[in-house]
mmCIF file of C-alpha atoms in Angstrom:
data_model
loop_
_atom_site.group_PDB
_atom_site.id
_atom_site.type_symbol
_atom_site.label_atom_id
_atom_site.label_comp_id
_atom_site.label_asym_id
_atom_site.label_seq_id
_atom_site.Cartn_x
_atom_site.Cartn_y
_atom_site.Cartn_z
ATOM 1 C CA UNK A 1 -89.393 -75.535 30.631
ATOM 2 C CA UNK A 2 -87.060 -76.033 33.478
ATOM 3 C CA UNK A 3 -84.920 -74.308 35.874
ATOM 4 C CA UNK A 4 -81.644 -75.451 33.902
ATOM 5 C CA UNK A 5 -83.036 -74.557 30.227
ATOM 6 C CA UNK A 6 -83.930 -70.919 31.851
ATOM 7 C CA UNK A 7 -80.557 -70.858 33.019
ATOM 8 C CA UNK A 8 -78.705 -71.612 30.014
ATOM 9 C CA UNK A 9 -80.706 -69.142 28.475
ATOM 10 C CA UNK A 10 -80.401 -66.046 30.791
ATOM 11 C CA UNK A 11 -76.687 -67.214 30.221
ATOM 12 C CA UNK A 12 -76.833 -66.471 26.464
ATOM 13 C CA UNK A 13 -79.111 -63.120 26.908
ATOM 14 C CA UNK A 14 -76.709 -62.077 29.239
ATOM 15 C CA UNK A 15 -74.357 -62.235 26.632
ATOM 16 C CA UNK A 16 -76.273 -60.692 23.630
ATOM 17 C CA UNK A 17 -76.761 -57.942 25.732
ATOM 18 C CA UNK A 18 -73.483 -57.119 27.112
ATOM 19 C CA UNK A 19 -72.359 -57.330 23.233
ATOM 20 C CA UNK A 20 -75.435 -54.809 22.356
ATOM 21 C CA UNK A 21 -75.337 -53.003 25.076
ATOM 22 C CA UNK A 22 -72.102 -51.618 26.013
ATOM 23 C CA UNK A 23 -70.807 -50.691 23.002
ATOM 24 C CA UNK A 24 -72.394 -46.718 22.157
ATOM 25 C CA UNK A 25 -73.291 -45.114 18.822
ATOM 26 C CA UNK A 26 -69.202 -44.623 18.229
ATOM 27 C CA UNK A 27 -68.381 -48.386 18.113
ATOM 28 C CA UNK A 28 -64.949 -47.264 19.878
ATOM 29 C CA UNK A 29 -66.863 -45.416 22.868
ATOM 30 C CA UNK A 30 -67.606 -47.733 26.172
ATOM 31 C CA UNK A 31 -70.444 -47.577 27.859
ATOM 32 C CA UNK A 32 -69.981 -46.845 31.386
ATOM 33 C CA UNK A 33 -71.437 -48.417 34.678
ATOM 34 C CA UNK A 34 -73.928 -45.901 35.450
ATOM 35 C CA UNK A 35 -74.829 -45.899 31.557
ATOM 36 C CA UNK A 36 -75.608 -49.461 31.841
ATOM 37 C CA UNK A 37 -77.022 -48.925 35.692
ATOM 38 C CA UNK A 38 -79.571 -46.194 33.939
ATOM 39 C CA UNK A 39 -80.678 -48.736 30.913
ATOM 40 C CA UNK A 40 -81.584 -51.221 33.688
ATOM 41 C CA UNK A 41 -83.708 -49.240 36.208
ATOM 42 C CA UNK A 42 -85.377 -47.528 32.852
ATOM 43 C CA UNK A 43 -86.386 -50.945 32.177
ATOM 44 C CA UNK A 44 -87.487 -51.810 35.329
ATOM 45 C CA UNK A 45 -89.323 -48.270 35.700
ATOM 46 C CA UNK A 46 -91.434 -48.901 32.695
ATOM 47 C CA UNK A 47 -91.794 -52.626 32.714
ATOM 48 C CA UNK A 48 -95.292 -52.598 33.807
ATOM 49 C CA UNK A 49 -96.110 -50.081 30.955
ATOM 50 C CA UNK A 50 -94.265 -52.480 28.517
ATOM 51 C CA UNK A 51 -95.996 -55.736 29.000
ATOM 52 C CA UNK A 52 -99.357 -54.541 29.523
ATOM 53 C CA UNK A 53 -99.231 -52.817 25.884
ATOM 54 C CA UNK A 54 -97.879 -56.539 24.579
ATOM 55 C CA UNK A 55 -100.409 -58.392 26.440
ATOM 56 C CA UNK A 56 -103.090 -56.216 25.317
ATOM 57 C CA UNK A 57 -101.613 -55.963 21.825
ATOM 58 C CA UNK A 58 -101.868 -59.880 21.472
ATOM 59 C CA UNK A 59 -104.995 -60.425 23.008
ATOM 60 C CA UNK A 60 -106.962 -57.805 21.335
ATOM 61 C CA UNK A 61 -107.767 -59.941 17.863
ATOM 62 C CA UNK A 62 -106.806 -62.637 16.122
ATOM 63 C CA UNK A 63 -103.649 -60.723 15.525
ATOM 64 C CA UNK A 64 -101.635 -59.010 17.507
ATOM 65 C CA UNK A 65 -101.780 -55.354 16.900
ATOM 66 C CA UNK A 66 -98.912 -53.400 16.259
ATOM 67 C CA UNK A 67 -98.561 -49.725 16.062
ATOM 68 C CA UNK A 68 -96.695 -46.185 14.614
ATOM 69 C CA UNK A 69 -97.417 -43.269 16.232
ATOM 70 C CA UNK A 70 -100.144 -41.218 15.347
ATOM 71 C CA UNK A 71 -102.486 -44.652 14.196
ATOM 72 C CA UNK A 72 -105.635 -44.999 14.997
ATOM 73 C CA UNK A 73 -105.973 -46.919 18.126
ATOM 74 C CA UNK A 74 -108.826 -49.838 17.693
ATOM 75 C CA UNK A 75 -111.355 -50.296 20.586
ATOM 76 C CA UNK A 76 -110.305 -53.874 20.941
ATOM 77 C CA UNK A 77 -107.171 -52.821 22.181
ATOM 78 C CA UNK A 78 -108.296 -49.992 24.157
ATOM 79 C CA UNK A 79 -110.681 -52.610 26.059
ATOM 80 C CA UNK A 80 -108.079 -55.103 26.531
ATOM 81 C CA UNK A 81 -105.931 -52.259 27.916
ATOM 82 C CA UNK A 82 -108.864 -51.296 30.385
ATOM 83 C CA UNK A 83 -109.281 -55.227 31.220
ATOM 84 C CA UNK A 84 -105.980 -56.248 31.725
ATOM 85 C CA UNK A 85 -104.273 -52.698 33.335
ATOM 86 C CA UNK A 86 -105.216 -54.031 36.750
ATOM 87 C CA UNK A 87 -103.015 -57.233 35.973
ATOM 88 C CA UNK A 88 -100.129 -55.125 35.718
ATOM 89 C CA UNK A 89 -100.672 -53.090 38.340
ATOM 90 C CA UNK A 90 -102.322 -49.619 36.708
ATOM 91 C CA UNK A 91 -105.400 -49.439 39.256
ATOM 92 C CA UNK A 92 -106.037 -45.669 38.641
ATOM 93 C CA UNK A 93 -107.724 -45.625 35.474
ATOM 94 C CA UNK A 94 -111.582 -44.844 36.207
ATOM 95 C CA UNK A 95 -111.172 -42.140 33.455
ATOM 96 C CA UNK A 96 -109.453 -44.441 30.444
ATOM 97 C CA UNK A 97 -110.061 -42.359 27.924
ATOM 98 C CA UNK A 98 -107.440 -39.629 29.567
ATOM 99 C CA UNK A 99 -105.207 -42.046 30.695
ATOM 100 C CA UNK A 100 -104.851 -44.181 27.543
ATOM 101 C CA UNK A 101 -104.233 -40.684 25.914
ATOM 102 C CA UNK A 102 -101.246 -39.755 28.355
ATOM 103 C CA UNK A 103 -99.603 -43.074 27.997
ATOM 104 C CA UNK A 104 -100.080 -43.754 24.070
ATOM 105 C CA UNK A 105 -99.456 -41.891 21.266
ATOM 106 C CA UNK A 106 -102.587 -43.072 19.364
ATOM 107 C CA UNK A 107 -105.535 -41.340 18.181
ATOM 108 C CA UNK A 108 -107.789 -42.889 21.121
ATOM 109 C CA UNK A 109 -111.427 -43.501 20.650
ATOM 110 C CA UNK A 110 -113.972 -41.533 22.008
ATOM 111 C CA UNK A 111 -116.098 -44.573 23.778
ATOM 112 C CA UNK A 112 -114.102 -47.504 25.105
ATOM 113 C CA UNK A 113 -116.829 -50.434 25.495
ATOM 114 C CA UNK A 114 -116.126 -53.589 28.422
ATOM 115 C CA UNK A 115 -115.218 -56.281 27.118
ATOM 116 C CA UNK A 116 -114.995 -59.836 28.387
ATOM 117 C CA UNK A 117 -111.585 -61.647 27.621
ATOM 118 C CA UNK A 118 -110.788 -65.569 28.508
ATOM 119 C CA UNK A 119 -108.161 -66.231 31.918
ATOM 120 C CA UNK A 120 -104.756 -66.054 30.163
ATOM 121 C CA UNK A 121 -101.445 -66.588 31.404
ATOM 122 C CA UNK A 122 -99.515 -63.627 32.377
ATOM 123 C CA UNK A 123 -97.694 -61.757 29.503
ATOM 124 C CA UNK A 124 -94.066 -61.096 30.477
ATOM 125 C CA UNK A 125 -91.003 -59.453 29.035
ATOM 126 C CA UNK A 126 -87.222 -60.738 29.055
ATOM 127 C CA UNK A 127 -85.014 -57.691 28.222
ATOM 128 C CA UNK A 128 -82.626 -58.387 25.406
ATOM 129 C CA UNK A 129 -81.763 -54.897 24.392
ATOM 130 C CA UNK A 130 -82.411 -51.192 25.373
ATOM 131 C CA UNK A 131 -81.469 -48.195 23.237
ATOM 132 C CA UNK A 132 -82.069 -44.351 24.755
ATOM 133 C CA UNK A 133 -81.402 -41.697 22.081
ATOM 134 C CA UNK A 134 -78.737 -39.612 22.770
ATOM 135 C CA UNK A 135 -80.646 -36.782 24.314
ATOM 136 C CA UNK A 136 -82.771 -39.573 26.371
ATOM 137 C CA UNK A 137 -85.666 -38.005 25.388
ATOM 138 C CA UNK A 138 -86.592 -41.339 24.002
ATOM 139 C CA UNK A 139 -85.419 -45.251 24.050
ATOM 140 C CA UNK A 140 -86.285 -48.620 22.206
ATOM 141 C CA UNK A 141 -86.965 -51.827 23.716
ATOM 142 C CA UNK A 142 -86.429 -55.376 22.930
ATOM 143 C CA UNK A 143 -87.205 -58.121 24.327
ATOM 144 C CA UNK A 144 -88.367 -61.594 24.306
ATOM 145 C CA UNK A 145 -92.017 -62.866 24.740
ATOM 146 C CA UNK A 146 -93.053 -65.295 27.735
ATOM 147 C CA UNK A 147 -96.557 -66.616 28.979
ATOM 148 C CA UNK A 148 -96.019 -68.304 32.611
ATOM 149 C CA UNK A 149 -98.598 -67.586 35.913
ATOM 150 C CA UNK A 150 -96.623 -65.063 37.237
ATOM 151 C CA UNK A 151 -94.142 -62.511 36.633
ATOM 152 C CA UNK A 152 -90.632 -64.194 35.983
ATOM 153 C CA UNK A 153 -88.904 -63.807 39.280
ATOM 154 C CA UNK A 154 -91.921 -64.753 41.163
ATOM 155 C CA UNK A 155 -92.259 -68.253 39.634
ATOM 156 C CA UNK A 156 -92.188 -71.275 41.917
ATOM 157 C CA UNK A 157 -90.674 -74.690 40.888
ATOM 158 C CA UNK A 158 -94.559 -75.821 40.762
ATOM 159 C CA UNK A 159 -94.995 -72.933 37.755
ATOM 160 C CA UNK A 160 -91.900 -73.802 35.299
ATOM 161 C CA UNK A 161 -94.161 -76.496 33.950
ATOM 162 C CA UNK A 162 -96.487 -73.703 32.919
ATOM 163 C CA UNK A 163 -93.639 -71.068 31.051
ATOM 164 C CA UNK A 164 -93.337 -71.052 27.222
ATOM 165 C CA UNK A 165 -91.593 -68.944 24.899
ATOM 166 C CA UNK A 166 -93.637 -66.990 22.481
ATOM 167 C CA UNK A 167 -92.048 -67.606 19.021
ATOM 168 C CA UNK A 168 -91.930 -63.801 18.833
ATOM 169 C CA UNK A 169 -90.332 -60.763 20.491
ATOM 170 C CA UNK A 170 -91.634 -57.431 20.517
ATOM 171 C CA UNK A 171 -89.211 -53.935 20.155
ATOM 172 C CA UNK A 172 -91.548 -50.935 21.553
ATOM 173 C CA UNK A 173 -90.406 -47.174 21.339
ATOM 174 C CA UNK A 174 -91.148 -44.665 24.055
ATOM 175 C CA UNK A 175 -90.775 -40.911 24.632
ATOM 176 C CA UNK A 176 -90.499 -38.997 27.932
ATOM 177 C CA UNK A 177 -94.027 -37.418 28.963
ATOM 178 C CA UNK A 178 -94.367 -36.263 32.441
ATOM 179 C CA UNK A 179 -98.284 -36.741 32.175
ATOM 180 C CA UNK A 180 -97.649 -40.117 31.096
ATOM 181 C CA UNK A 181 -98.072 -42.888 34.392
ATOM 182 C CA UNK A 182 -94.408 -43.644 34.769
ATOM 183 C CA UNK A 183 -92.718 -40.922 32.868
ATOM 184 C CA UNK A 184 -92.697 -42.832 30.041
ATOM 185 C CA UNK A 185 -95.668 -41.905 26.684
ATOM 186 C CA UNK A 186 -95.599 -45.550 24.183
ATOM 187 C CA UNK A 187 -94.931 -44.353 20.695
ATOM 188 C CA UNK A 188 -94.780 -47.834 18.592
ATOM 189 C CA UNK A 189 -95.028 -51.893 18.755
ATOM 190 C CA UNK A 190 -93.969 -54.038 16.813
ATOM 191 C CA UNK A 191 -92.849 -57.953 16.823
ATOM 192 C CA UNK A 192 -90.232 -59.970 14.872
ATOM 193 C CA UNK A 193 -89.039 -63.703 14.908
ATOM 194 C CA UNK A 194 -88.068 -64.497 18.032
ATOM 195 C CA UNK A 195 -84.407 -65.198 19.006
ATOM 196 C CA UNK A 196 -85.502 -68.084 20.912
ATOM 197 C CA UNK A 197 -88.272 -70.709 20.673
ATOM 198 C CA UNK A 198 -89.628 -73.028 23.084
ATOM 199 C CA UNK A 199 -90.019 -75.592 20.219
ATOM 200 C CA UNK A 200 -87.276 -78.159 20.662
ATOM 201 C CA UNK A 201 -87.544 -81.141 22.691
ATOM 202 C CA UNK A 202 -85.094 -80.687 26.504
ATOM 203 C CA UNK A 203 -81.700 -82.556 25.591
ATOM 204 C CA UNK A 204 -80.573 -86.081 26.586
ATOM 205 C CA UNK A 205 -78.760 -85.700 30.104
ATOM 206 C CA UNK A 206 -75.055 -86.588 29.530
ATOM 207 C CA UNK A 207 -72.160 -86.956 31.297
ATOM 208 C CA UNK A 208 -70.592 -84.121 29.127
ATOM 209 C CA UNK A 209 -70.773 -80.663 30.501
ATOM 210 C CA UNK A 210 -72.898 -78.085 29.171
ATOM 211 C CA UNK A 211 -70.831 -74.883 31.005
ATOM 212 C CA UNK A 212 -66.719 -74.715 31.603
ATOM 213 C CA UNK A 213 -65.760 -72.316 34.025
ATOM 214 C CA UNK A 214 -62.786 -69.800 33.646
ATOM 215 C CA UNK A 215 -60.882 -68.186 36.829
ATOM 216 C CA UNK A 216 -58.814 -64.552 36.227
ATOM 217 C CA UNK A 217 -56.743 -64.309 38.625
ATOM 218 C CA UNK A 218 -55.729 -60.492 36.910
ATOM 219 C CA UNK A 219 -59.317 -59.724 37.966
ATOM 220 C CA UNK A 220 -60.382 -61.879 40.456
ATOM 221 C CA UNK A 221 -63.355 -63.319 38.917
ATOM 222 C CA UNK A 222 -64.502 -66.001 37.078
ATOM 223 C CA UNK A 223 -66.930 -66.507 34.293
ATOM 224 C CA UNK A 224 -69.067 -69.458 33.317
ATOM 225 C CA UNK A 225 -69.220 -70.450 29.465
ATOM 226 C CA UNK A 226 -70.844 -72.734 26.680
ATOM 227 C CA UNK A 227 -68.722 -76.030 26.672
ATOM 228 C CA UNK A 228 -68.379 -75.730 23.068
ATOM 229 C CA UNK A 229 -66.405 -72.572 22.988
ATOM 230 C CA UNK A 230 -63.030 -72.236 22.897
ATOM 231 C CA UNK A 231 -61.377 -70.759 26.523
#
């Protein structure tokens, strides 16, 4: 995937999620800057915790495993949490049983065997929505699926030849736990069709624009859009 398709599409997530995001519960009610400010660093403050639970999730079985609170929690997945923690930079976890039981709200077994896993790509997450509830004791999280050889915004132009979609996305729930790592205790997982696929073929170069640009002089800004919208 290249530079340009990435573009195009942080373009459209960008606006998914400013359509998601700032309207509130009441439909009439604006979300304000430092709502919007708070969604972001929550993301950021728990990102690590997020994609190691979807990279362990999908490289646990044949299946990726997905999750209520309260389930059982298989030792495949604790052992690819153990393997891959490190990856994501959790390198405090000689005593895994405890601290799989502070971050997850699974029924954790008692012995967590090694296990060896194959080199994979790194397992990344590109926010598309975050919900808190309105007491932020809790907050859901959705977001699209990428494999690449690095975390997103340390990718050099030799990597993009190595990023894919997944043709999935995952929405994970979390609830505030001050034992938890990063404040942060991972209730459920689960994964839907993805938004976004990596499946179609990079179009035919034209002489036709793919963005117009639109200047506000009211505002003093401007805002790049899809050529085939209306201004």
């Amino acid at each position: 995937m290249t530079k340009r398709k990435i573009s195009a599409f942080w373009i459209l997530i960008c606006i998914l999620f400013s359509f998601q995001t700032v309207l509130a519960e009441d439909p009439g009610t604006l979300l304000s800057d430092l709502d919007l400010q708070y969604q972001e660093q929550l993301f950021e403050q728990t990102r690590p915790l997020l994609e190691l639970s979807v990279a362990a999730s999908m490289h646990s079985g044949e299946t990726a495993f997905e999750f209520d609170p309260g389930n059982d929690m298989p030792e495949s997945f604790a052992a690819a949490l153990d393997h891959f923690s490190g990856l994501y930079g959790f390198n405090e976890t000689s005593q895994m049983h405890e601290w799989l039981q502070s971050n997850y709200a699974l029924s954790v077994p008692q012995n967590i065997t090694e296990k060896s896993f194959p080199e994979v790509s790194y397992t990344g997450l590109f926010l598309l929505e975050l919900t808190p509830s309105p007491d932020h004791s809790q907050f859901a999280v959705t977001a699209e699926i990428y494999m690449a050889p690095k975390p997103y915004e340390a990718l050099t132009d030799a990597d993009w030849d190595h990023f894919v979609w997944a043709d999935m996305m995952a929405t994970i729930t979390l609830q505030h736990d001050d034992s938890a790592s990063l404040g942060w205790k991972v209730t459920s997982l689960h994964y839907s069709t993805a938004y976004f696929s990596d499946d179609t073929d990079e179009p035919q170069m034209s002489d036709v624009p793919l963005l117009e640009n639109y200047y506000s002089e009211k505002y003093g800004c401007s805002i790049a859009y899809p050529a085939v919208f209306d201004e």
